[in-house]
PDB file of C-alpha atoms in Angstrom:
ATOM      1  CA  ARG A 699      81.760  30.674   8.258  1.00 85.00           C
ATOM      2  CA  MET A 700      78.469  30.411   8.476  1.00 90.00           C
ATOM      3  CA  ARG A 701      76.415  29.520   5.298  1.00 89.00           C
ATOM      4  CA  VAL A 702      72.853  30.720   5.763  1.00 89.00           C
ATOM      5  CA  ALA A 703      69.385  28.931   3.388  1.00 85.00           C
ATOM      6  CA  ARG A 704      66.397  28.751   3.802  1.00 80.00           C
ATOM      7  CA  GLU A 705      65.970  25.576   5.018  1.00 78.00           C
ATOM      8  CA  GLY A 706      68.403  26.854   7.833  1.00 80.00           C
ATOM      9  CA  LEU A 707      72.103  27.488   8.616  1.00 83.00           C
ATOM     10  CA  ASN A 708      75.720  25.484   8.452  1.00 85.00           C
ATOM     11  CA  CYS A 709      78.384  27.118  10.371  1.00 87.00           C
ATOM     12  CA  THR A 710      81.902  26.525  11.189  1.00 87.00           C
ATOM     13  CA  LEU A 711      83.780  29.104  14.367  1.00 89.00           C
ATOM     14  CA  THR A 712      86.473  28.846  16.268  1.00 91.00           C
ATOM     15  CA  GLY A 713      87.696  30.983  19.148  1.00 91.00           C
ATOM     16  CA  PRO A 714      88.275  29.780  22.329  1.00 92.00           C
ATOM     17  CA  ARG A 715      87.974  27.005  24.028  1.00 92.00           C
ATOM     18  CA  ASP A 716      85.295  28.554  27.103  1.00 94.00           C
ATOM     19  CA  GLY A 717      84.407  31.155  23.761  1.00 93.00           C
ATOM     20  CA  ILE A 718      82.900  28.596  21.989  1.00 93.00           C
ATOM     21  CA  ARG A 719      81.034  26.742  24.552  1.00 94.00           C
ATOM     22  CA  ALA A 720      79.626  29.783  26.011  1.00 95.00           C
ATOM     23  CA  TRP A 721      77.823  30.552  22.758  1.00 92.00           C
ATOM     24  CA  CYS A 722      76.905  27.604  22.430  1.00 92.00           C
ATOM     25  CA  SER A 723      75.016  27.203  25.982  1.00 92.00           C
ATOM     26  CA  ALA A 724      73.452  31.468  24.592  1.00 92.00           C
ATOM     27  CA  LEU A 725      72.064  29.592  21.562  1.00 90.00           C
ATOM     28  CA  ARG A 726      70.357  26.672  23.181  1.00 89.00           C
ATOM     29  CA  LYS A 727      68.737  29.360  24.683  1.00 88.00           C
ATOM     30  CA  PHE A 728      67.605  31.659  21.866  1.00 89.00           C
ATOM     31  CA  ASP A 729      63.761  31.726  20.822  1.00 85.00           C
ATOM     32  CA  GLY A 730      64.391  33.571  17.975  1.00 80.00           C
ATOM     33  CA  GLY A 731      62.474  36.832  19.826  1.00 79.00           C
ATOM     34  CA  ARG A 732      59.402  33.930  18.876  1.00 79.00           C
ATOM     35  CA  PRO A 733      58.802  32.082  22.218  1.00 77.00           C
ATOM     36  CA  ARG A 734      56.901  29.092  22.161  1.00 82.00           C
ATOM     37  CA  ILE A 735      56.043  26.051  24.546  1.00 84.00           C
ATOM     38  CA  ASP A 736      55.579  22.414  23.885  1.00 80.00           C
ATOM     39  CA  PRO A 737      51.559  21.789  25.212  1.00 83.00           C
ATOM     40  CA  GLU A 738      52.499  18.088  26.246  1.00 82.00           C
ATOM     41  CA  THR A 739      55.298  18.981  29.016  1.00 82.00           C
ATOM     42  CA  GLY A 740      54.585  22.958  29.513  1.00 81.00           C
ATOM     43  CA  GLU A 741      58.726  23.110  28.693  1.00 81.00           C
ATOM     44  CA  LYS A 742      59.863  26.569  26.810  1.00 81.00           C
ATOM     45  CA  LEU A 743      61.671  25.505  22.814  1.00 82.00           C
ATOM     46  CA  THR A 744      63.643  27.035  22.139  1.00 86.00           C
ATOM     47  CA  GLU A 745      65.518  26.934  18.338  1.00 81.00           C
ATOM     48  CA  PHE A 746      68.859  26.038  18.960  1.00 85.00           C
ATOM     49  CA  ALA A 747      67.770  23.449  21.656  1.00 83.00           C
ATOM     50  CA  LYS A 748      67.983  20.402  20.091  1.00 79.00           C
ATOM     51  CA  THR A 749      71.415  21.108  17.700  1.00 84.00           C
ATOM     52  CA  GLU A 750      74.561  19.083  18.089  1.00 83.00           C
ATOM     53  CA  PHE A 751      77.351  20.824  18.821  1.00 87.00           C
ATOM     54  CA  LYS A 752      80.584  19.532  17.546  1.00 84.00           C
ATOM     55  CA  LEU A 753      83.158  20.526  19.453  1.00 85.00           C
ATOM     56  CA  THR A 754      87.079  19.863  18.243  1.00 82.00           C
ATOM     57  CA  ASP A 755      89.707  21.473  20.979  1.00 85.00           C
ATOM     58  CA  ASP A 756      93.577  21.780  20.679  1.00 84.00           C
ATOM     59  CA  LEU A 757      93.551  23.255  17.015  1.00 82.00           C
ATOM     60  CA  PRO A 758      96.992  24.411  15.893  1.00 82.00           C
ATOM     61  CA  PRO A 759      97.111  27.813  15.771  1.00 84.00           C
ATOM     62  CA  LYS A 760      97.152  28.759  11.606  1.00 83.00           C
ATOM     63  CA  GLN A 761      93.668  26.231  11.140  1.00 81.00           C
ATOM     64  CA  ARG A 762      92.492  29.153  13.329  1.00 85.00           C
ATOM     65  CA  PHE A 763      90.044  31.032  11.084  1.00 87.00           C
ATOM     66  CA  PRO A 764      91.160  34.890  11.245  1.00 88.00           C
ATOM     67  CA  LYS A 765      87.467  36.538  10.432  1.00 89.00           C
ATOM     68  CA  LEU A 766      83.584  35.576  10.640  1.00 89.00           C
ATOM     69  CA  HIS A 767      82.107  35.154   7.243  1.00 91.00           C
ATOM     70  CA  ALA A 768      78.795  35.027   6.716  1.00 93.00           C
ATOM     71  CA  PHE A 769      76.652  34.503   3.833  1.00 91.00           C
ATOM     72  CA  GLU A 770      73.733  33.562   1.843  1.00 92.00           C
ATOM     73  CA  VAL A 771      73.610  30.604  -0.029  1.00 89.00           C
ATOM     74  CA  VAL A 772      70.863  28.955  -2.515  1.00 86.00           C
ATOM     75  CA  GLU A 773      71.175  24.663  -0.337  1.00 86.00           C
ATOM     76  CA  LEU A 774      73.032  24.469   2.153  1.00 85.00           C
ATOM     77  CA  VAL A 775      74.232  20.516   0.250  1.00 85.00           C
ATOM     78  CA  ASN A 776      74.424  22.283  -3.805  1.00 85.00           C
ATOM     79  CA  TYR A 777      72.009  18.798  -5.594  1.00 86.00           C
ATOM     80  CA  GLY A 778      71.415  21.460  -7.869  1.00 86.00           C
ATOM     81  CA  LEU A 779      66.636  21.710  -5.922  1.00 83.00           C
ATOM     82  CA  ALA A 780      66.478  24.646  -4.915  1.00 74.00           C
ATOM     83  CA  GLY A 781      63.417  26.406  -2.944  1.00 71.00           C
ATOM     84  CA  THR A 782      60.367  24.285  -3.872  1.00 72.00           C
ATOM     85  CA  ARG A 783      62.241  21.565  -5.407  1.00 76.00           C
ATOM     86  CA  ALA A 784      64.174  20.783  -2.143  1.00 79.00           C
ATOM     87  CA  PRO A 785      62.244  18.082  -0.479  1.00 83.00           C
ATOM     88  CA  GLU A 786      60.872  19.350   3.701  1.00 82.00           C
ATOM     89  CA  ILE A 787      63.506  17.944   5.623  1.00 82.00           C
ATOM     90  CA  GLY A 788      61.761  17.922   8.034  1.00 78.00           C
ATOM     91  CA  SER A 789      58.726  16.480   6.591  1.00 84.00           C
ATOM     92  CA  TYR A 790      61.118  13.617   4.610  1.00 90.00           C
ATOM     93  CA  GLY A 791      64.262  13.142   6.582  1.00 88.00           C
ATOM     94  CA  GLY A 792      65.596   9.846   7.641  1.00 94.00           C
ATOM     95  CA  THR A 793      65.879   7.799  11.354  1.00 96.00           C
ATOM     96  CA  HIS A 794      68.977   8.677  13.475  1.00 96.00           C
ATOM     97  CA  LEU A 795      71.589   6.869  14.909  1.00 97.00           C
ATOM     98  CA  GLU A 796      73.321   7.505  17.720  1.00 96.00           C
ATOM     99  CA  PRO A 797      77.193   5.791  16.792  1.00 97.00           C
ATOM    100  CA  GLU A 798      76.356   2.771  18.905  1.00 98.00           C
ATOM    101  CA  ASP A 799      73.270   1.994  17.270  1.00 98.00           C
ATOM    102  CA  TYR A 800      74.504   2.607  13.756  1.00 98.00           C
ATOM    103  CA  HIS A 801      77.961   0.612  14.085  1.00 98.00           C
ATOM    104  CA  LYS A 802      75.440  -2.529  15.080  1.00 98.00           C
ATOM    105  CA  LYS A 803      73.143  -1.628  12.192  1.00 98.00           C
ATOM    106  CA  MET A 804      76.273  -2.179   9.576  1.00 98.00           C
ATOM    107  CA  CYS A 805      76.111  -5.672  10.761  1.00 98.00           C
ATOM    108  CA  GLU A 806      72.778  -6.202   9.882  1.00 98.00           C
ATOM    109  CA  LYS A 807      72.197  -8.565   6.490  1.00 96.00           C
ATOM    110  CA  ASP A 808      70.134  -7.085   3.745  1.00 97.00           C
ATOM    111  CA  THR A 809      71.775  -3.872   4.174  1.00 98.00           C
ATOM    112  CA  VAL A 810      73.722  -1.281   2.524  1.00 98.00           C
ATOM    113  CA  ILE A 811      75.628   1.495   3.341  1.00 98.00           C
ATOM    114  CA  ILE A 812      75.448   4.822   1.162  1.00 98.00           C
ATOM    115  CA  ASP A 813      79.068   7.365   1.537  1.00 97.00           C
ATOM    116  CA  VAL A 814      76.962  10.598   0.717  1.00 96.00           C
ATOM    117  CA  ARG A 815      80.431  12.393   0.478  1.00 95.00           C
ATOM    118  CA  ASN A 816      82.555  13.123  -3.120  1.00 93.00           C
ATOM    119  CA  HIS A 817      84.311  10.465  -4.687  1.00 94.00           C
ATOM    120  CA  TYR A 818      87.737  12.215  -3.094  1.00 92.00           C
ATOM    121  CA  GLU A 819      86.695  11.816   0.577  1.00 93.00           C
ATOM    122  CA  ALA A 820      85.904   7.909   0.222  1.00 93.00           C
ATOM    123  CA  ASN A 821      88.902   7.430  -1.487  1.00 93.00           C
ATOM    124  CA  ILE A 822      90.793   8.257   1.657  1.00 92.00           C
ATOM    125  CA  GLY A 823      88.899   6.353   4.654  1.00 94.00           C
ATOM    126  CA  ARG A 824      85.216   4.456   4.427  1.00 95.00           C
ATOM    127  CA  PHE A 825      83.866   1.895   6.220  1.00 97.00           C
ATOM    128  CA  ASP A 826      84.490  -1.463   6.375  1.00 96.00           C
ATOM    129  CA  PRO A 827      81.099  -3.284   7.958  1.00 97.00           C
ATOM    130  CA  PRO A 828      81.912  -7.310   8.781  1.00 96.00           C
ATOM    131  CA  GLU A 829      81.137 -10.568   6.247  1.00 95.00           C
ATOM    132  CA  GLY A 830      77.944 -10.670   6.536  1.00 95.00           C
ATOM    133  CA  GLY A 831      77.337  -7.598   7.368  1.00 97.00           C
ATOM    134  CA  ALA A 832      75.450  -3.827   5.234  1.00 98.00           C
ATOM    135  CA  LYS A 833      77.379  -3.726   1.496  1.00 97.00           C
ATOM    136  CA  MET A 834      79.405  -0.895   0.851  1.00 97.00           C
ATOM    137  CA  ILE A 835      77.768   1.563  -1.845  1.00 97.00           C
ATOM    138  CA  ASP A 836      79.807   4.718  -3.406  1.00 97.00           C
ATOM    139  CA  PRO A 837      78.324   6.798  -5.500  1.00 97.00           C
ATOM    140  CA  MET A 838      81.220   8.160  -7.552  1.00 96.00           C
ATOM    141  CA  MET A 839      80.546  11.262  -6.859  1.00 95.00           C
ATOM    142  CA  ARG A 840      82.902  14.922  -8.263  1.00 95.00           C
ATOM    143  CA  LYS A 841      80.029  16.646  -6.601  1.00 93.00           C
ATOM    144  CA  SER A 842      77.293  16.447  -4.714  1.00 91.00           C
ATOM    145  CA  THR A 843      74.884  17.617  -7.723  1.00 92.00           C
ATOM    146  CA  GLU A 844      75.261  13.906  -9.397  1.00 95.00           C
ATOM    147  CA  PHE A 845      73.557  13.205  -5.738  1.00 95.00           C
ATOM    148  CA  PRO A 846      69.741  13.027  -6.932  1.00 94.00           C
ATOM    149  CA  VAL A 847      71.364  12.212 -10.843  1.00 95.00           C
ATOM    150  CA  TRP A 848      72.711   8.597  -8.997  1.00 97.00           C
ATOM    151  CA  LEU A 849      69.730   8.102  -7.461  1.00 96.00           C
ATOM    152  CA  ASP A 850      67.576   8.212 -10.064  1.00 95.00           C
ATOM    153  CA  ASN A 851      70.077   5.600 -12.041  1.00 96.00           C
ATOM    154  CA  PRO A 852      68.283   2.196 -12.867  1.00 96.00           C
ATOM    155  CA  GLU A 853      71.245   0.670 -11.060  1.00 97.00           C
ATOM    156  CA  THR A 854      71.034   2.140  -8.329  1.00 98.00           C
ATOM    157  CA  LYS A 855      67.847   1.417  -7.276  1.00 97.00           C
ATOM    158  CA  GLU A 856      68.273  -2.510  -7.599  1.00 97.00           C
ATOM    159  CA  MET A 857      70.743  -1.830  -5.097  1.00 98.00           C
ATOM    160  CA  LEU A 858      68.190   0.005  -2.921  1.00 98.00           C
ATOM    161  CA  LYS A 859      65.652  -2.960  -4.224  1.00 97.00           C
ATOM    162  CA  GLY A 860      64.454  -4.526  -0.173  1.00 97.00           C
ATOM    163  CA  LYS A 861      67.204  -3.601   1.647  1.00 98.00           C
ATOM    164  CA  GLN A 862      67.439  -1.125   4.676  1.00 98.00           C
ATOM    165  CA  VAL A 863      69.530   2.032   3.860  1.00 98.00           C
ATOM    166  CA  LEU A 864      72.411   3.149   5.597  1.00 98.00           C
ATOM    167  CA  MET A 865      73.719   6.720   5.131  1.00 98.00           C
ATOM    168  CA  TYR A 866      76.552   8.548   6.221  1.00 97.00           C
ATOM    169  CA  CYS A 867      78.957  11.654   5.628  1.00 94.00           C
ATOM    170  CA  THR A 868      81.625  13.450   7.533  1.00 90.00           C
ATOM    171  CA  GLY A 869      79.278  15.830  10.214  1.00 88.00           C
ATOM    172  CA  GLY A 870      75.377  14.452   8.827  1.00 89.00           C
ATOM    173  CA  VAL A 871      74.826  17.770   7.137  1.00 88.00           C
ATOM    174  CA  ARG A 872      74.450  16.309   4.043  1.00 91.00           C
ATOM    175  CA  CYS A 873      72.953  13.080   4.866  1.00 92.00           C
ATOM    176  CA  GLU A 874      69.854  15.604   6.448  1.00 91.00           C
ATOM    177  CA  ARG A 875      69.649  16.386   2.216  1.00 91.00           C
ATOM    178  CA  ALA A 876      70.168  12.859   1.451  1.00 94.00           C
ATOM    179  CA  SER A 877      68.282  11.333   3.151  1.00 95.00           C
ATOM    180  CA  ALA A 878      64.851  13.287   2.589  1.00 93.00           C
ATOM    181  CA  LEU A 879      65.574  13.318  -1.132  1.00 94.00           C
ATOM    182  CA  LEU A 880      65.493   9.922  -0.988  1.00 96.00           C
ATOM    183  CA  LYS A 881      62.503   8.983   1.994  1.00 96.00           C
ATOM    184  CA  GLN A 882      60.347  11.813  -0.393  1.00 94.00           C
ATOM    185  CA  LYS A 883      61.092   9.564  -3.708  1.00 95.00           C
ATOM    186  CA  MET A 884      60.035   6.782  -1.718  1.00 96.00           C
ATOM    187  CA  GLU A 885      56.072   8.876  -0.957  1.00 94.00           C
ATOM    188  CA  THR A 886      55.513  10.059  -4.140  1.00 93.00           C
ATOM    189  CA  GLU A 887      57.243   8.290  -6.707  1.00 95.00           C
ATOM    190  CA  GLU A 888      55.682   4.734  -7.919  1.00 96.00           C
ATOM    191  CA  ASP A 889      58.904   3.156  -9.117  1.00 95.00           C
ATOM    192  CA  THR A 890      60.869   4.019  -5.489  1.00 96.00           C
ATOM    193  CA  LYS A 891      57.623   3.381  -3.646  1.00 96.00           C
ATOM    194  CA  ALA A 892      57.783  -0.383  -5.118  1.00 97.00           C
ATOM    195  CA  LEU A 893      61.914  -0.737  -4.173  1.00 97.00           C
ATOM    196  CA  GLY A 894      60.175  -2.219  -0.649  1.00 97.00           C
ATOM    197  CA  ILE A 895      63.059   0.086   1.083  1.00 98.00           C
ATOM    198  CA  LYS A 896      62.952  -2.027   4.675  1.00 97.00           C
ATOM    199  CA  GLY A 897      64.057   1.876   6.292  1.00 97.00           C
ATOM    200  CA  VAL A 898      66.653   4.980   6.079  1.00 98.00           C
ATOM    201  CA  TYR A 899      69.075   5.503   8.341  1.00 98.00           C
ATOM    202  CA  GLN A 900      71.761   8.511   8.763  1.00 97.00           C
ATOM    203  CA  LEU A 901      75.060   8.684  11.941  1.00 97.00           C
ATOM    204  CA  GLN A 902      73.833  11.285  13.690  1.00 94.00           C
ATOM    205  CA  GLY A 903      77.172  13.382  14.351  1.00 92.00           C
ATOM    206  CA  GLY A 904      78.408  12.160  10.944  1.00 93.00           C
ATOM    207  CA  ILE A 905      82.369  10.495  11.062  1.00 94.00           C
ATOM    208  CA  ASP A 906      83.272  13.290  13.888  1.00 89.00           C
ATOM    209  CA  LYS A 907      81.009  11.755  16.460  1.00 93.00           C
ATOM    210  CA  TYR A 908      81.497   8.035  15.509  1.00 95.00           C
ATOM    211  CA  PHE A 909      85.715   8.436  16.065  1.00 93.00           C
ATOM    212  CA  LYS A 910      84.848  10.239  19.860  1.00 91.00           C
ATOM    213  CA  LYS A 911      82.476   6.791  20.799  1.00 94.00           C
ATOM    214  CA  PHE A 912      85.223   4.452  18.887  1.00 95.00           C
ATOM    215  CA  PRO A 913      88.141   6.470  19.120  1.00 93.00           C
ATOM    216  CA  GLU A 914      90.654   3.108  17.589  1.00 92.00           C
ATOM    217  CA  GLY A 915      88.010   2.880  14.373  1.00 94.00           C
ATOM    218  CA  GLY A 916      85.818   0.800  14.967  1.00 96.00           C
ATOM    219  CA  LEU A 917      84.693  -0.130  11.647  1.00 97.00           C
ATOM    220  CA  TRP A 918      86.302   2.740  10.125  1.00 96.00           C
ATOM    221  CA  ARG A 919      89.544   2.262   7.993  1.00 95.00           C
ATOM    222  CA  GLY A 920      91.762   5.228   6.458  1.00 94.00           C
ATOM    223  CA  LYS A 921      90.955   8.874   6.919  1.00 92.00           C
ATOM    224  CA  ASN A 922      88.464  11.099   7.804  1.00 89.00           C
ATOM    225  CA  TYR A 923      87.959  14.528   5.097  1.00 81.00           C
ATOM    226  CA  VAL A 924      86.790  17.237   6.962  1.00 75.00           C
ATOM    227  CA  PHE A 925      86.298  20.639   5.626  1.00 57.00           C
ATOM    228  CA  ASP A 926      87.182  22.856   8.948  1.00 50.00           C
ATOM    229  CA  LYS A 927      91.678  23.439   8.472  1.00 47.00           C
ATOM    230  CA  ARG A 928      92.781  18.855   9.379  1.00 49.00           C
ATOM    231  CA  PHE A 929      91.594  19.000   6.418  1.00 58.00           C
ATOM    232  CA  ALA A 930      92.201  14.599   7.077  1.00 62.00           C
ATOM    233  CA  HIS A 931      92.437  12.602  10.214  1.00 64.00           C
ATOM    234  CA  ALA A 932      92.171   9.569  11.478  1.00 65.00           C
ATOM    235  CA  PRO A 933      89.858   8.052  14.150  1.00 69.00           C
ATOM    236  CA  PRO A 934      91.791  10.021  17.919  1.00 62.00           C
ATOM    237  CA  ALA A 935      93.959   6.925  18.988  1.00 64.00           C
ATOM    238  CA  VAL A 936      95.420   5.838  15.842  1.00 62.00           C
ATOM    239  CA  GLU A 937      96.827   9.672  15.394  1.00 61.00           C
ATOM    240  CA  ALA A 938      98.054   8.428  19.360  1.00 56.00           C
ATOM    241  CA  VAL A 939      99.551   6.008  18.121  1.00 51.00           C
ATOM    242  CA  ASP A 940     101.097   7.221  14.600  1.00 53.00           C
ATOM    243  CA  ARG A 941     101.900  10.822  16.539  1.00 50.00           C
ATOM    244  CA  THR A 942     104.798   8.362  18.537  1.00 50.00           C
ATOM    245  CA  LYS A 943     105.423   7.223  16.024  1.00 47.00           C
ATOM    246  CA  LYS A 944     106.799   9.861  14.030  1.00 51.00           C
ATOM    247  CA  VAL A 945     108.331  11.545  17.824  1.00 49.00           C
ATOM    248  CA  LEU A 946     109.790   7.745  18.561  1.00 51.00           C
ATOM    249  CA  HIS A 947     111.207   7.808  14.514  1.00 52.00           C
ATOM    250  CA  LYS A 948     112.573  10.731  14.812  1.00 54.00           C
ATOM    251  CA  ASP A 949     114.773  10.260  18.418  1.00 54.00           C
ATOM    252  CA  ASN A 950     115.319   6.366  17.700  1.00 52.00           C
ATOM    253  CA  GLY A 951     115.296   5.386  14.103  1.00 51.00           C
ATOM    254  CA  ASP A 952     116.029   2.349  15.376  1.00 47.00           C
ATOM    255  CA  ILE A 953     112.914   2.172  17.515  1.00 41.00           C
ATOM    256  CA  GLU A 954     110.184  -0.018  16.975  1.00 40.00           C
ATOM    257  CA  VAL A 955     106.720   0.544  18.066  1.00 38.00           C
ATOM    258  CA  VAL A 956     104.117  -2.105  19.451  1.00 36.00           C
ATOM    259  CA  THR A 957     100.519  -1.272  19.786  1.00 36.00           C
ATOM    260  CA  LYS A 958      97.738  -3.509  20.524  1.00 36.00           C
ATOM    261  CA  SER A 959      94.799  -4.466  18.729  1.00 33.00           C
ATOM    262  CA  PHE A 960      91.369  -3.302  19.926  1.00 35.00           C
ATOM    263  CA  ALA A 961      88.309  -5.240  19.449  1.00 35.00           C
ATOM    264  CA  VAL A 962      85.619  -2.982  18.504  1.00 33.00           C
TER     265      VAL A 962
END
């Protein structure tokens, strides 16, 4: 499934393990017929050299896509801000933090975390920062077009005043647009400039990459809703425990499973 827009591509592919990896490797070498050279390093620049491919192995056969479907969309994330109204991601995007750094940032005071997913996703799983750390904000969106409206709400601006702003989503795509929109407003709108926001950060690779770095869950609570036919899943170590419980309960209804807790 490939969504193609003026601002870029958003693709989810399924296939044989080696085939998908070969595809990713070939894309990294693709120059689009426009070869460029980095003036500082002399290295060849390619279109997908810095793309972060998210790989999930061992999907059940029923979760594979039956065919390749590529289609054009006006926006990768539908904010109702198409064409010239859309903020330039390359110019205004937030600072990308790897999971370890994002994890630390969530523990800092004077920080807010915006879940830029829809509310039904946040309702089954979200980050839970420690006491004294960041404050969670769920915009309670039913659909993405509500985010620009929510961002312009006076109550929202009051929550962001003088704060570091963290954003996260499933894989990182929605954060690209959300962070760019906020940073554009910080530079072009006087009332947003006056808020004194101390920085806009986003989770590199999204919740999916955070789970890979913190398989026991870290500061995450609940499940992560995904759109690649897995639908919802917990961190890997938590899922493994749940599978073990189901197997043991099925074979021995009176067996109690004792698990270790992990400090992160």
